[in-house]
mmCIF file of C-alpha atoms and ligand atoms in Angstrom:
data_model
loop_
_atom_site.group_PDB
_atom_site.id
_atom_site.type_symbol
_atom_site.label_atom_id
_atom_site.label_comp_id
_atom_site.label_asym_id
_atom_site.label_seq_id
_atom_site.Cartn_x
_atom_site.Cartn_y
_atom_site.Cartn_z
ATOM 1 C CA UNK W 1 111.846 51.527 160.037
ATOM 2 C CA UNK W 2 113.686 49.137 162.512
ATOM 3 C CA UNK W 3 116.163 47.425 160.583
ATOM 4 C CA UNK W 4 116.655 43.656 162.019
ATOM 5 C CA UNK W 5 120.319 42.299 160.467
ATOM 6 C CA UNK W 6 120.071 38.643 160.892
ATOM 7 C CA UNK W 7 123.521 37.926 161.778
ATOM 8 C CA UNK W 8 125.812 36.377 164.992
ATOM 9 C CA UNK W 9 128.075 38.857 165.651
ATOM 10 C CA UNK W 10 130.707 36.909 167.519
ATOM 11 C CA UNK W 11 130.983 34.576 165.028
ATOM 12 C CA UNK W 12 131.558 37.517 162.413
ATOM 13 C CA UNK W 13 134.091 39.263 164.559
ATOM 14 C CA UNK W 14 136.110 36.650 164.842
ATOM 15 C CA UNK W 15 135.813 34.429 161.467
ATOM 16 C CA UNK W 16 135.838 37.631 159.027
ATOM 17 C CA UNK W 17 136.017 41.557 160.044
ATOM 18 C CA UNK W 18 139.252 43.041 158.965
ATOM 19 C CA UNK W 19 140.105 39.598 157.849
ATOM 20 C CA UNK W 20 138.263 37.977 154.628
ATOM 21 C CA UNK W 21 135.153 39.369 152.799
ATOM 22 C CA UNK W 22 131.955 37.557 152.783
ATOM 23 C CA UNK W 23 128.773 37.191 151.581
ATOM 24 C CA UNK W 24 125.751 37.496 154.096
ATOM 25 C CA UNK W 25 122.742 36.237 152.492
ATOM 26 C CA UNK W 26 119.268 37.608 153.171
ATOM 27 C CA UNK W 27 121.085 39.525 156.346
ATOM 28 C CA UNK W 28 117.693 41.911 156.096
ATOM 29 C CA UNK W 29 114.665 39.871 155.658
ATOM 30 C CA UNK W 30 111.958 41.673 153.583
ATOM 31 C CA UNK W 31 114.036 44.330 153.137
ATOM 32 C CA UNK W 32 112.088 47.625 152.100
ATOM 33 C CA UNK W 33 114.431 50.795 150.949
ATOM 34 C CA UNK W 34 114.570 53.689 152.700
ATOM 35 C CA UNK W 35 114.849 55.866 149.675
ATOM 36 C CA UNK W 36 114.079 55.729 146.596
ATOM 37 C CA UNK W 37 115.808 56.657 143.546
ATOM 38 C CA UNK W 38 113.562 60.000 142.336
ATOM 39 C CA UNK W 39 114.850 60.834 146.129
ATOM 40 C CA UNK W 40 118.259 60.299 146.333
ATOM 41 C CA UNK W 41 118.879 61.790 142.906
ATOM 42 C CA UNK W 42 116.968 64.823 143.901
ATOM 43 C CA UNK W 43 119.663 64.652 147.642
ATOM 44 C CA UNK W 44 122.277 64.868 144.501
ATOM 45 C CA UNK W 45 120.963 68.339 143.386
ATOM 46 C CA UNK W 46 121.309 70.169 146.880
ATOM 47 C CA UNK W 47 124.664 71.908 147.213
ATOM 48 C CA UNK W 48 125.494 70.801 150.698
ATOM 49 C CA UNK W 49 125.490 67.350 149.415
ATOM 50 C CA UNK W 50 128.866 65.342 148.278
ATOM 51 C CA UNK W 51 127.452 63.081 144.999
ATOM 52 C CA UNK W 52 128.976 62.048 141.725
ATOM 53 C CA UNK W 53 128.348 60.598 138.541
ATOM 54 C CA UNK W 54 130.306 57.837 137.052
ATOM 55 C CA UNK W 55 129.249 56.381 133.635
ATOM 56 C CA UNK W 56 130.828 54.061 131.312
ATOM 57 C CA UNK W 57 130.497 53.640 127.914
ATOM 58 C CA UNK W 58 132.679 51.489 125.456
ATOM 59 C CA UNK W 59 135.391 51.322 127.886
ATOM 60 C CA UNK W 60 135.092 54.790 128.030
ATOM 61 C CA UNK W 61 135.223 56.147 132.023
ATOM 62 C CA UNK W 62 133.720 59.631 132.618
ATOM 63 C CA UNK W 63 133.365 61.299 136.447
ATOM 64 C CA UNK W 64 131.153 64.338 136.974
ATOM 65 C CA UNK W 65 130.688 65.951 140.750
ATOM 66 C CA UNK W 66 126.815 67.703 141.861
ATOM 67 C CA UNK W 67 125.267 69.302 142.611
ATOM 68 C CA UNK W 68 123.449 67.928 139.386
ATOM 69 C CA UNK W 69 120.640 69.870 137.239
ATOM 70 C CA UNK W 70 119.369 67.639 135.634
ATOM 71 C CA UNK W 71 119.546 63.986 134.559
ATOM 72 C CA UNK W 72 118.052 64.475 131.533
ATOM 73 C CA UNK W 73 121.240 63.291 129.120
ATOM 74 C CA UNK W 74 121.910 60.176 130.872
ATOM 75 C CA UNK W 75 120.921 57.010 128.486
ATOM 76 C CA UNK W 76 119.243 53.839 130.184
ATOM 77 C CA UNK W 77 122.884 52.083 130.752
ATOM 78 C CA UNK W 78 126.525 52.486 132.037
ATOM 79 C CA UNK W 79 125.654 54.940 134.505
ATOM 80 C CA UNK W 80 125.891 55.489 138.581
ATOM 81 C CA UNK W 81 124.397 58.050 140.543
ATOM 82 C CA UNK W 82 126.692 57.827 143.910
ATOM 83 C CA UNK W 83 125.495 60.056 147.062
ATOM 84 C CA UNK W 84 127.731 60.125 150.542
ATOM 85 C CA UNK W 85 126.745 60.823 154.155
ATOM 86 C CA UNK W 86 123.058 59.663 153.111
ATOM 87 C CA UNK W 87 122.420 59.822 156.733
ATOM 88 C CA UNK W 88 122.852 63.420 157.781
ATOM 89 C CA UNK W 89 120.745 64.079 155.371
ATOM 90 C CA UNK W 90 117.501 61.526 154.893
ATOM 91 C CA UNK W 91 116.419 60.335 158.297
ATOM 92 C CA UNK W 92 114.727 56.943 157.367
ATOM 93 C CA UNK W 93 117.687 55.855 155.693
ATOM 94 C CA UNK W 94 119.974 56.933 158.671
ATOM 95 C CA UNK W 95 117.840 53.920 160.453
ATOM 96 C CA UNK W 96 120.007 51.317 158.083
ATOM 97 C CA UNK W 97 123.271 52.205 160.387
ATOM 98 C CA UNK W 98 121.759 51.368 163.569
ATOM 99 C CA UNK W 99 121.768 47.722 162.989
ATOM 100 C CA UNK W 100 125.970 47.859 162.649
ATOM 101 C CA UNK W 101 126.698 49.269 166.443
ATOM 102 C CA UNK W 102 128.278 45.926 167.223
ATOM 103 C CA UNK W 103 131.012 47.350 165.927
ATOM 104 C CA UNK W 104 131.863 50.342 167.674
ATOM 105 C CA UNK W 105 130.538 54.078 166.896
ATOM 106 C CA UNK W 106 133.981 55.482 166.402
ATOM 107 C CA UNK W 107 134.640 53.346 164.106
ATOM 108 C CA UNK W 108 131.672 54.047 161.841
ATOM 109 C CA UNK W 109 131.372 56.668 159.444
ATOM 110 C CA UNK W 110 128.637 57.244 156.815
ATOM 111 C CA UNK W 111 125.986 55.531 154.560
ATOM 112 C CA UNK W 112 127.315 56.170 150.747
ATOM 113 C CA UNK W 113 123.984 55.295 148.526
ATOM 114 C CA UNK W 114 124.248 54.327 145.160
ATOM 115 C CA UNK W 115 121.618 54.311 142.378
ATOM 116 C CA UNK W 116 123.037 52.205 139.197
ATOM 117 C CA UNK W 117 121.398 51.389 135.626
ATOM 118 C CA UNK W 118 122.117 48.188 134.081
ATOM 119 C CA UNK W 119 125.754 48.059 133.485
ATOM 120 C CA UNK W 120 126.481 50.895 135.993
ATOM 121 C CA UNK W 121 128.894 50.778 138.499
ATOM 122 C CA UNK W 122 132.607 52.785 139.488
ATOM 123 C CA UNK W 123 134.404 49.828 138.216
ATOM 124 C CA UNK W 124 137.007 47.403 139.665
ATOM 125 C CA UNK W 125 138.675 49.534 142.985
ATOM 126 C CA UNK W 126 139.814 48.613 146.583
ATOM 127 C CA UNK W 127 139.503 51.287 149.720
ATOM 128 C CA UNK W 128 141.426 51.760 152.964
ATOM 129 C CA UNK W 129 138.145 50.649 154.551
ATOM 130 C CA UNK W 130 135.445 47.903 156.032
ATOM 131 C CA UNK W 131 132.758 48.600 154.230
ATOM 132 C CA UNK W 132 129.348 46.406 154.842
ATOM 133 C CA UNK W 133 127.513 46.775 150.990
ATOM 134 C CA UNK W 134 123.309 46.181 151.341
ATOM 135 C CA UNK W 135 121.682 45.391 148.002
ATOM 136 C CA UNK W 136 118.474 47.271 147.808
ATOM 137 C CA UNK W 137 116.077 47.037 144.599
ATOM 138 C CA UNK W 138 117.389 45.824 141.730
ATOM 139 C CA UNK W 139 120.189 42.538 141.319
ATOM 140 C CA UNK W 140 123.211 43.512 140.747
ATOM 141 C CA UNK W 141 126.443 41.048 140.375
ATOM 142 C CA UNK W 142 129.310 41.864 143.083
ATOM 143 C CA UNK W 143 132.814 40.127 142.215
ATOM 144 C CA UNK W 144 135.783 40.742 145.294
ATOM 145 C CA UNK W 145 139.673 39.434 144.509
ATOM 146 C CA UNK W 146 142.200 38.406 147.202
ATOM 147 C CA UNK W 147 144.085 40.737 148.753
ATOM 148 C CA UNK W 148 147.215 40.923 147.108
ATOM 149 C CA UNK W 149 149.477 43.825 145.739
ATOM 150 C CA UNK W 150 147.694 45.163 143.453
ATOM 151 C CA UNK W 151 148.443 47.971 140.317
ATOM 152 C CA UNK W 152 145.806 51.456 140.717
ATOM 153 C CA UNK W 153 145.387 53.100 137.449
ATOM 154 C CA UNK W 154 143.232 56.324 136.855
ATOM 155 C CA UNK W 155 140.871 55.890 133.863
ATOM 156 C CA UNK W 156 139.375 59.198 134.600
ATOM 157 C CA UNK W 157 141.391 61.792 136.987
ATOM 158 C CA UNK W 158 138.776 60.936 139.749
ATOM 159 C CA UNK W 159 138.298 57.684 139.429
ATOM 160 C CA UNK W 160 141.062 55.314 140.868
ATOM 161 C CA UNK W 161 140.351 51.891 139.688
ATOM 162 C CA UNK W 162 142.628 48.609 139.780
ATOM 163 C CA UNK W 163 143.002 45.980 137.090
ATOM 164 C CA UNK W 164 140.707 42.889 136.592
ATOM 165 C CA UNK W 165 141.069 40.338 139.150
ATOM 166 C CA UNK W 166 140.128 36.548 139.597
ATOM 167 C CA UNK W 167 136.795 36.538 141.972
ATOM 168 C CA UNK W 168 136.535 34.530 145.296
ATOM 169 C CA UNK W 169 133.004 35.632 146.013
ATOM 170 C CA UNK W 170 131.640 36.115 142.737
ATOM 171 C CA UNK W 171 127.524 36.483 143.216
ATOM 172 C CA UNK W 172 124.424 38.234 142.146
ATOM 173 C CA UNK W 173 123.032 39.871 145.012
ATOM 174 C CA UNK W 174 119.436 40.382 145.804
ATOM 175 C CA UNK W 175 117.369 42.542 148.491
ATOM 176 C CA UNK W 176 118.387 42.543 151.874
ATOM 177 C CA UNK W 177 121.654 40.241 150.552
ATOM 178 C CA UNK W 178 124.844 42.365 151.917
ATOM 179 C CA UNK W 179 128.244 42.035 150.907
ATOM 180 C CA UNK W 180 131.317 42.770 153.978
ATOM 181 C CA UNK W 181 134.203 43.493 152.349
ATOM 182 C CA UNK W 182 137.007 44.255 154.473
ATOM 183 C CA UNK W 183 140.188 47.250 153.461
ATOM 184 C CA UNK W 184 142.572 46.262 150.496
ATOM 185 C CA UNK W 185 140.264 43.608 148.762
ATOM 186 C CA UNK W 186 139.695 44.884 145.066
ATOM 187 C CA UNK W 187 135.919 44.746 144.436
ATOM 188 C CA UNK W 188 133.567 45.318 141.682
ATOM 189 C CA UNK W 189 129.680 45.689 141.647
ATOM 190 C CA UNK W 190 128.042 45.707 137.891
ATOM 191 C CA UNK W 191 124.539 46.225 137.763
ATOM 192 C CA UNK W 192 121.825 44.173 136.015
ATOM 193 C CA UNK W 193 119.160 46.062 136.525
ATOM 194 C CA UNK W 194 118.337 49.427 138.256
ATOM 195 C CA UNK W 195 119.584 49.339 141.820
ATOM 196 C CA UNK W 196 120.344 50.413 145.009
ATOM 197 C CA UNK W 197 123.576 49.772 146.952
ATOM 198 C CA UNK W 198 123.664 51.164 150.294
ATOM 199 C CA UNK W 199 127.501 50.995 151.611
ATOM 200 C CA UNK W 200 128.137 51.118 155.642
ATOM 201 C CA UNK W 201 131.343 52.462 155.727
ATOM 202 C CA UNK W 202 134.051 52.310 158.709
ATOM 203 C CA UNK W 203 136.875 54.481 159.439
ATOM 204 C CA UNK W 204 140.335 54.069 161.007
ATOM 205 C CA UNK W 205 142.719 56.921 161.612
ATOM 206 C CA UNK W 206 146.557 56.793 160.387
ATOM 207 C CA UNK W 207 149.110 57.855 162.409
ATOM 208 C CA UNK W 208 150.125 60.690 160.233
ATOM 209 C CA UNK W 209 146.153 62.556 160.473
ATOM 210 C CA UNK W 210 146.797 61.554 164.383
ATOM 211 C CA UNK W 211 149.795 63.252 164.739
ATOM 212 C CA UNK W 212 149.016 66.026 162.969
ATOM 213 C CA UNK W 213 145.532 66.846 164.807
ATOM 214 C CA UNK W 214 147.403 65.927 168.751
ATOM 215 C CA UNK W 215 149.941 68.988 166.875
ATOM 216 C CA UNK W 216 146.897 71.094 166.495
ATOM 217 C CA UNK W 217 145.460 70.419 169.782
ATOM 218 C CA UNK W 218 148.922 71.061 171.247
ATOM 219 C CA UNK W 219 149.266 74.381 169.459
ATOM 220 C CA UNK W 220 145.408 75.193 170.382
ATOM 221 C CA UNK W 221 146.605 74.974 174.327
ATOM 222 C CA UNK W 222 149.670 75.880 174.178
ATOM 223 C CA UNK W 223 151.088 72.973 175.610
ATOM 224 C CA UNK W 224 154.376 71.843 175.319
ATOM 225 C CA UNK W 225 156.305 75.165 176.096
ATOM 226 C CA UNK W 226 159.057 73.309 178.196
ATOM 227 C CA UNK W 227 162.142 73.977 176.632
ATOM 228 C CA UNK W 228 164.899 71.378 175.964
ATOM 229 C CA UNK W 229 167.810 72.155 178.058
ATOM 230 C CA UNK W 230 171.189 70.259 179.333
ATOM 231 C CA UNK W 231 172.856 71.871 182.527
ATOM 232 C CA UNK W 232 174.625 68.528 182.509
ATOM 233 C CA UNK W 233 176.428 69.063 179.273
ATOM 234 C CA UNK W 234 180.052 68.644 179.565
ATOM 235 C CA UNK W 235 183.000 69.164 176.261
ATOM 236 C CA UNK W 236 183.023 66.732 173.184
ATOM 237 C CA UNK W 237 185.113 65.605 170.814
ATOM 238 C CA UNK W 238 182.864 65.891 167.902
ATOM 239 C CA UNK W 239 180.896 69.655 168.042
ATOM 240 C CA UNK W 240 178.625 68.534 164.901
ATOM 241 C CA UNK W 241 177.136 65.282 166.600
ATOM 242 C CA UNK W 242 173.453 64.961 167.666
ATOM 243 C CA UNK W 243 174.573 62.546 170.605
ATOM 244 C CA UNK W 244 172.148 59.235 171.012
ATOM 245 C CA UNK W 245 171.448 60.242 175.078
ATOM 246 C CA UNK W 246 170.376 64.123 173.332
ATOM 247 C CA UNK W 247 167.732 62.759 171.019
ATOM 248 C CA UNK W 248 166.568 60.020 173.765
ATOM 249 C CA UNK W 249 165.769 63.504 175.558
ATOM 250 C CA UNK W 250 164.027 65.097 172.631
ATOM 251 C CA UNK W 251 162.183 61.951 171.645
ATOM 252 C CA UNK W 252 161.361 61.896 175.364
ATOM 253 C CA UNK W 253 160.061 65.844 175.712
ATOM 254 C CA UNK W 254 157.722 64.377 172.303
ATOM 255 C CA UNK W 255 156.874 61.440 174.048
ATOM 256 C CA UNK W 256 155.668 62.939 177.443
ATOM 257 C CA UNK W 257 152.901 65.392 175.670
ATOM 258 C CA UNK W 258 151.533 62.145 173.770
ATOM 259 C CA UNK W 259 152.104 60.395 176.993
ATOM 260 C CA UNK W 260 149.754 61.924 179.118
ATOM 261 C CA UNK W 261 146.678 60.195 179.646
ATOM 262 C CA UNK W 262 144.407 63.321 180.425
ATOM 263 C CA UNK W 263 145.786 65.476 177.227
ATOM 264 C CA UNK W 264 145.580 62.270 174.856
ATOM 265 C CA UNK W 265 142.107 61.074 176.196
ATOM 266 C CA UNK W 266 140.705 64.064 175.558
ATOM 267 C CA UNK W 267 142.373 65.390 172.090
ATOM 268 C CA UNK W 268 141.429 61.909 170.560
ATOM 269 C CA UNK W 269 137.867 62.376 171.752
ATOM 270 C CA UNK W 270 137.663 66.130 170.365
ATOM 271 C CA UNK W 271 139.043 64.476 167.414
ATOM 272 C CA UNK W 272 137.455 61.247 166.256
ATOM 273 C CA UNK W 273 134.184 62.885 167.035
ATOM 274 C CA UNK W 274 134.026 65.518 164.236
ATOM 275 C CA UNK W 275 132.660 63.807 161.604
ATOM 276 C CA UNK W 276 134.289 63.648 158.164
ATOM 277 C CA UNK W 277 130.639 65.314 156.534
ATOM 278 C CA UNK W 278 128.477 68.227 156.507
ATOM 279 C CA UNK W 279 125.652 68.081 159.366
ATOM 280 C CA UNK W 280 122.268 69.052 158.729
ATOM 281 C CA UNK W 281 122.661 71.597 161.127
ATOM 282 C CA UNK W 282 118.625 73.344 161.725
ATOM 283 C CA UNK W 283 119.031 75.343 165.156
ATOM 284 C CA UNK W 284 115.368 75.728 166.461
ATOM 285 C CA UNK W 285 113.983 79.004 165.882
ATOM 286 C CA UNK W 286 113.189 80.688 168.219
ATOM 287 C CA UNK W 287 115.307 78.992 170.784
ATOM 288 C CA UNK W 288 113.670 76.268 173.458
ATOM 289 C CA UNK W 289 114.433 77.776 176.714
ATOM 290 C CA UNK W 290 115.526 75.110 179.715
ATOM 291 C CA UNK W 291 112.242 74.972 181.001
ATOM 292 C CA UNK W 292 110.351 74.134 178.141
ATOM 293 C CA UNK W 293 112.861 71.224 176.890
ATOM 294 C CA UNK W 294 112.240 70.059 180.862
ATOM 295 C CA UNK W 295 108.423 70.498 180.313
ATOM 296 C CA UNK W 296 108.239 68.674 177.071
ATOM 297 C CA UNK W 297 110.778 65.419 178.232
ATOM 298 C CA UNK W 298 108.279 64.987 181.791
ATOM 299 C CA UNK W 299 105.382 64.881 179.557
ATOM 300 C CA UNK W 300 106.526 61.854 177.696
ATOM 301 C CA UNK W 301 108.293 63.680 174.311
ATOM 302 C CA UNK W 302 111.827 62.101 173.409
ATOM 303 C CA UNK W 303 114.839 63.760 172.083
ATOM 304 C CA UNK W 304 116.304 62.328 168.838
ATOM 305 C CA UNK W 305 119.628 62.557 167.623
ATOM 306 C CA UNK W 306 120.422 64.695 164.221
ATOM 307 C CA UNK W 307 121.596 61.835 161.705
ATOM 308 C CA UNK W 308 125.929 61.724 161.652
ATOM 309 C CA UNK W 309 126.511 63.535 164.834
ATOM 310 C CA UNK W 310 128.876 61.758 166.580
ATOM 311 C CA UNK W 311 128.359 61.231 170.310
ATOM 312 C CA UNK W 312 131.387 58.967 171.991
ATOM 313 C CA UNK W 313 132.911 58.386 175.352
ATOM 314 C CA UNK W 314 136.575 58.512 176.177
ATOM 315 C CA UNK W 315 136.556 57.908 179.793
ATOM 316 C CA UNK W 316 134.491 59.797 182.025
ATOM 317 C CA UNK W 317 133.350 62.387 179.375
ATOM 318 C CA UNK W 318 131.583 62.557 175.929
ATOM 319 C CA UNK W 319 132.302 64.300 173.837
ATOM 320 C CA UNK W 320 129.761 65.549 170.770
ATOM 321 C CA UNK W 321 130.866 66.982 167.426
ATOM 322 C CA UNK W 322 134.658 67.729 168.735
ATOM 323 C CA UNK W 323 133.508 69.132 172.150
ATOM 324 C CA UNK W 324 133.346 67.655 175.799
ATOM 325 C CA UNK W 325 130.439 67.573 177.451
ATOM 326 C CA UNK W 326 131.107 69.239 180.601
ATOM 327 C CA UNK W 327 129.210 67.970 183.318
ATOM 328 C CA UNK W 328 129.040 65.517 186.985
ATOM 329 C CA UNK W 329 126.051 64.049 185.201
ATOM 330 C CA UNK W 330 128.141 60.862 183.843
ATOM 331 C CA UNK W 331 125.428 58.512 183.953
ATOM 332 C CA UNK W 332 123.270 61.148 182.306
ATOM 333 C CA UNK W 333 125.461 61.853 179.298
ATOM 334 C CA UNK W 334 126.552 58.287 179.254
ATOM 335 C CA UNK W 335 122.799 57.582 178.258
ATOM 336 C CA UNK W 336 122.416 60.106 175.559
ATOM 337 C CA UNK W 337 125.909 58.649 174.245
ATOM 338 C CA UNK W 338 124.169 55.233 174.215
ATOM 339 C CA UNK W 339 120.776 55.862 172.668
ATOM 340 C CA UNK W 340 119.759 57.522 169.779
ATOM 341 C CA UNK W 341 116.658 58.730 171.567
ATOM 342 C CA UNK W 342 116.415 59.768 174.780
ATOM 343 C CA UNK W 343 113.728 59.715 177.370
ATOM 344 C CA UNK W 344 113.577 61.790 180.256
ATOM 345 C CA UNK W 345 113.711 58.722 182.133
ATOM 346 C CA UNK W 346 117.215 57.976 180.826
ATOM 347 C CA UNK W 347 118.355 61.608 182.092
ATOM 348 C CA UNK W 348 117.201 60.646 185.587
ATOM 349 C CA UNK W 349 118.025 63.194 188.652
ATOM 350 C CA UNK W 350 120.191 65.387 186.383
ATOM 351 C CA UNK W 351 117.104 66.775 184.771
ATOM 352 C CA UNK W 352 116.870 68.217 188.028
ATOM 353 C CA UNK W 353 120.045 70.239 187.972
ATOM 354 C CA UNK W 354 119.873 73.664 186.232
ATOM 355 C CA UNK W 355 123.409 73.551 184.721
ATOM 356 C CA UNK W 356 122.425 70.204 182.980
ATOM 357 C CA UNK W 357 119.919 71.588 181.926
ATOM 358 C CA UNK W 358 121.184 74.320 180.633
ATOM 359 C CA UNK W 359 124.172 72.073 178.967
ATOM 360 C CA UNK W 360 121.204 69.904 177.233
ATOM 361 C CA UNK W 361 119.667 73.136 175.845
ATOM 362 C CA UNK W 362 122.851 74.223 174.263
ATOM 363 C CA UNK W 363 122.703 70.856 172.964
ATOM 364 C CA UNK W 364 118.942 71.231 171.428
ATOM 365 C CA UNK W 365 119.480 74.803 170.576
ATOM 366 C CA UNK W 366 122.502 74.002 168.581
ATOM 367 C CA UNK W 367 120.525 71.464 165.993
ATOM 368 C CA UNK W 368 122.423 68.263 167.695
ATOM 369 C CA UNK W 369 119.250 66.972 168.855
ATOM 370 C CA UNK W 370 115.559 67.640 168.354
ATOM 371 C CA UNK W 371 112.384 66.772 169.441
ATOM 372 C CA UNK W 372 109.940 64.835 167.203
ATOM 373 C CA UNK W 373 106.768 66.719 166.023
HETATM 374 C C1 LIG V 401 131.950 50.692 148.057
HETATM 375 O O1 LIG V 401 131.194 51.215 148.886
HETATM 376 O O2 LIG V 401 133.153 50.431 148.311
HETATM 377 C C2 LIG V 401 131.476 50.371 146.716
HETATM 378 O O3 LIG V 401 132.210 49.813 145.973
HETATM 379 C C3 LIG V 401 130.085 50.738 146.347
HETATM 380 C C4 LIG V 401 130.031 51.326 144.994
HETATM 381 C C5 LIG V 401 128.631 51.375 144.435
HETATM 382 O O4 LIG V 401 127.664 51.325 145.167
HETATM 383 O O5 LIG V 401 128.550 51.452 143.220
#
């Protein structure tokens, strides 16, 4: 399904992301779900997959984790069925994310789906993150609450909630309605009748996971063995003082790794492109060799991406699930960093080249992308 979002971007960017939530009525038109519940609740049963349950009844908070058995104990209210990375591991639904690429890939990260009975829902909580909410089937009423300092309490030991907080958007959603809501802005979604929520959720690293995976990459190349030394030194008065010039030197030795353009380029693209969730990882058995992925692409077949792999540029070079793509072909990798299928007509001359091709079936013959049947 191509998923039109009726929306104008600029005027988004600049009048609300990362700045003030808002309500974007009918942003799908006719919007038709991409799962249904009997599917997603049978997603919560596999092991691979990260769900929970959160129910609530007479105040009372309860949080289990799948995979799930059965759902035969839950009543007809107060209940949530909540399933992350949707799309690495239901293709149709992967299609919602597409229609959010105006904001950039690296930002993105994965398509939570909820299913909710009447009165369902994980209760009054803010997150570190833009999220974009759809409303599938079903109504349910969203309230979000200023920004402000706010007291988190833990009802359950998994389930971090905040007190209750005075609405500015307070409004019963309907298909195809979405709700943007961006990091820090307490939010609370109650159901009124069974529903869908399908949550687009961003990411944004901190500088303490950044500095701890540049510390692995250093470590990984053995970078950084220059030793601090001072040929210069000359007596003191004071033997136990770090002086101010020493740890501008030290800071400096720190500062140089971080500071160099080819190491940092390519750690943060090794980095930022492992996703956060499991891939559906199904290498082809047996294995295509190079001339039969070249056969199939010249005789019109595309290549289509597995759902969550993360394909980004940094530069010159892509990189794909933590690795660079090694290869002169920049216009060629460029492409399948751009599209989500590829045509052999976006691969141009470098189909021609053996070690491309032999780079694309590593690609192919590691899962990452496959060809449609
Ligand atoms: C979120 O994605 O931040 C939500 O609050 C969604 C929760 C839900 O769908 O119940």
């Amino acid at each position: 399904m191509d998923y039109q979002l009726d929306l104008d971007w600029n005027d988004f960017l600049q009048r609300y992301w990362q700045k003030r939530p808002v309500v974007l009525k009918r942003g799908f038109k006719n919007f038709v779900d991409p799962i249904s519940p009997d599917e997603l609740a049978g997603l919560a049963m596999e092991n691979e997959v990260d769900s929970r349950l959160v129910s609530n009844h007479d105040g009372k908070w309860n949080v289990s984790h799948g995979p799930f058995e059965s759902y035969d104990h839950l009543g007809e209210t107060g209940w949530s069925v909540l399933v992350q990375a949707v799309d690495h591991w239901h293709e149709p639904s992967s299609h919602l994310m597409t229609p959010f690429r105006h904001i950039p890939d690296w930002r993105m990260d994965d398509l939570m789906i909820s299913f909710s009975v009447p009165g369902g829902g994980v209760g009054p909580h803010l997150d570190q993150y833009d999220v974009f909410i759809i409303q599938g089937t079903g109504r349910r009423r969203w309230r979000v609450g200023e920004k402000v300092a706010m007291k988190q309490h833990c009802p359950h030991p998994d389930l971090l909630q905040v007190e209750p907080f005075d609405a500015i958007i307070d409004e019963e959603l309907e298909p195809g309605d979405i709700v943007y809501i961006p990091p820090g802005f307490p939010h609370d979604g109650y159901s009124l009748e069974n529903s869908l929520n399908y949550s687009v959720g961003f990411r944004a690293p901190n500088a303490r996971e950044m500095v701890s995976g540049f510390a692995d990459y250093v470590l990984s190349r053995e970078l950084g063995s220059h030793r601090y030394s001072d040929p210069e030194l000359v007596e003191r008065e004071h033997p136990a003082e770090v002086q101010p010039a020493e740890l501008d030197k030290l800071r400096g030795m720190m500062l140089d790794l971080i500071g160099n353009p080819t190491h940092f380029n390519n750690w943060f693209g090794e980095f930022i492109s492992q996703s956060r969730h499991e891939l559906d990882l199904a290498p082809p058995e047996p294995p295509y060799q190079a001339g039969e992925i070249y056969e199939l692409l010249e005789s019109g077949e595309t290549l289509e991406r597995l759902g969550g792999l993360r394909v980004l540029r940094v530069g010159d070079t892509c990189y794909v699930n933590g690795e660079a793509m090694t290869t002169k072909h920049i216009g060629a990798v460029d492409a399948i960093a751009r599209h989500k299928t590829v045509t052999k007509e976006m691969l141009g001359d470098a189909l021609d080249d053996p070690s491309f091709l032999a780079l694309l079936s590593a690609l192919v013959n590691s899962g990452y992308w496959y060809f449609n049947d």
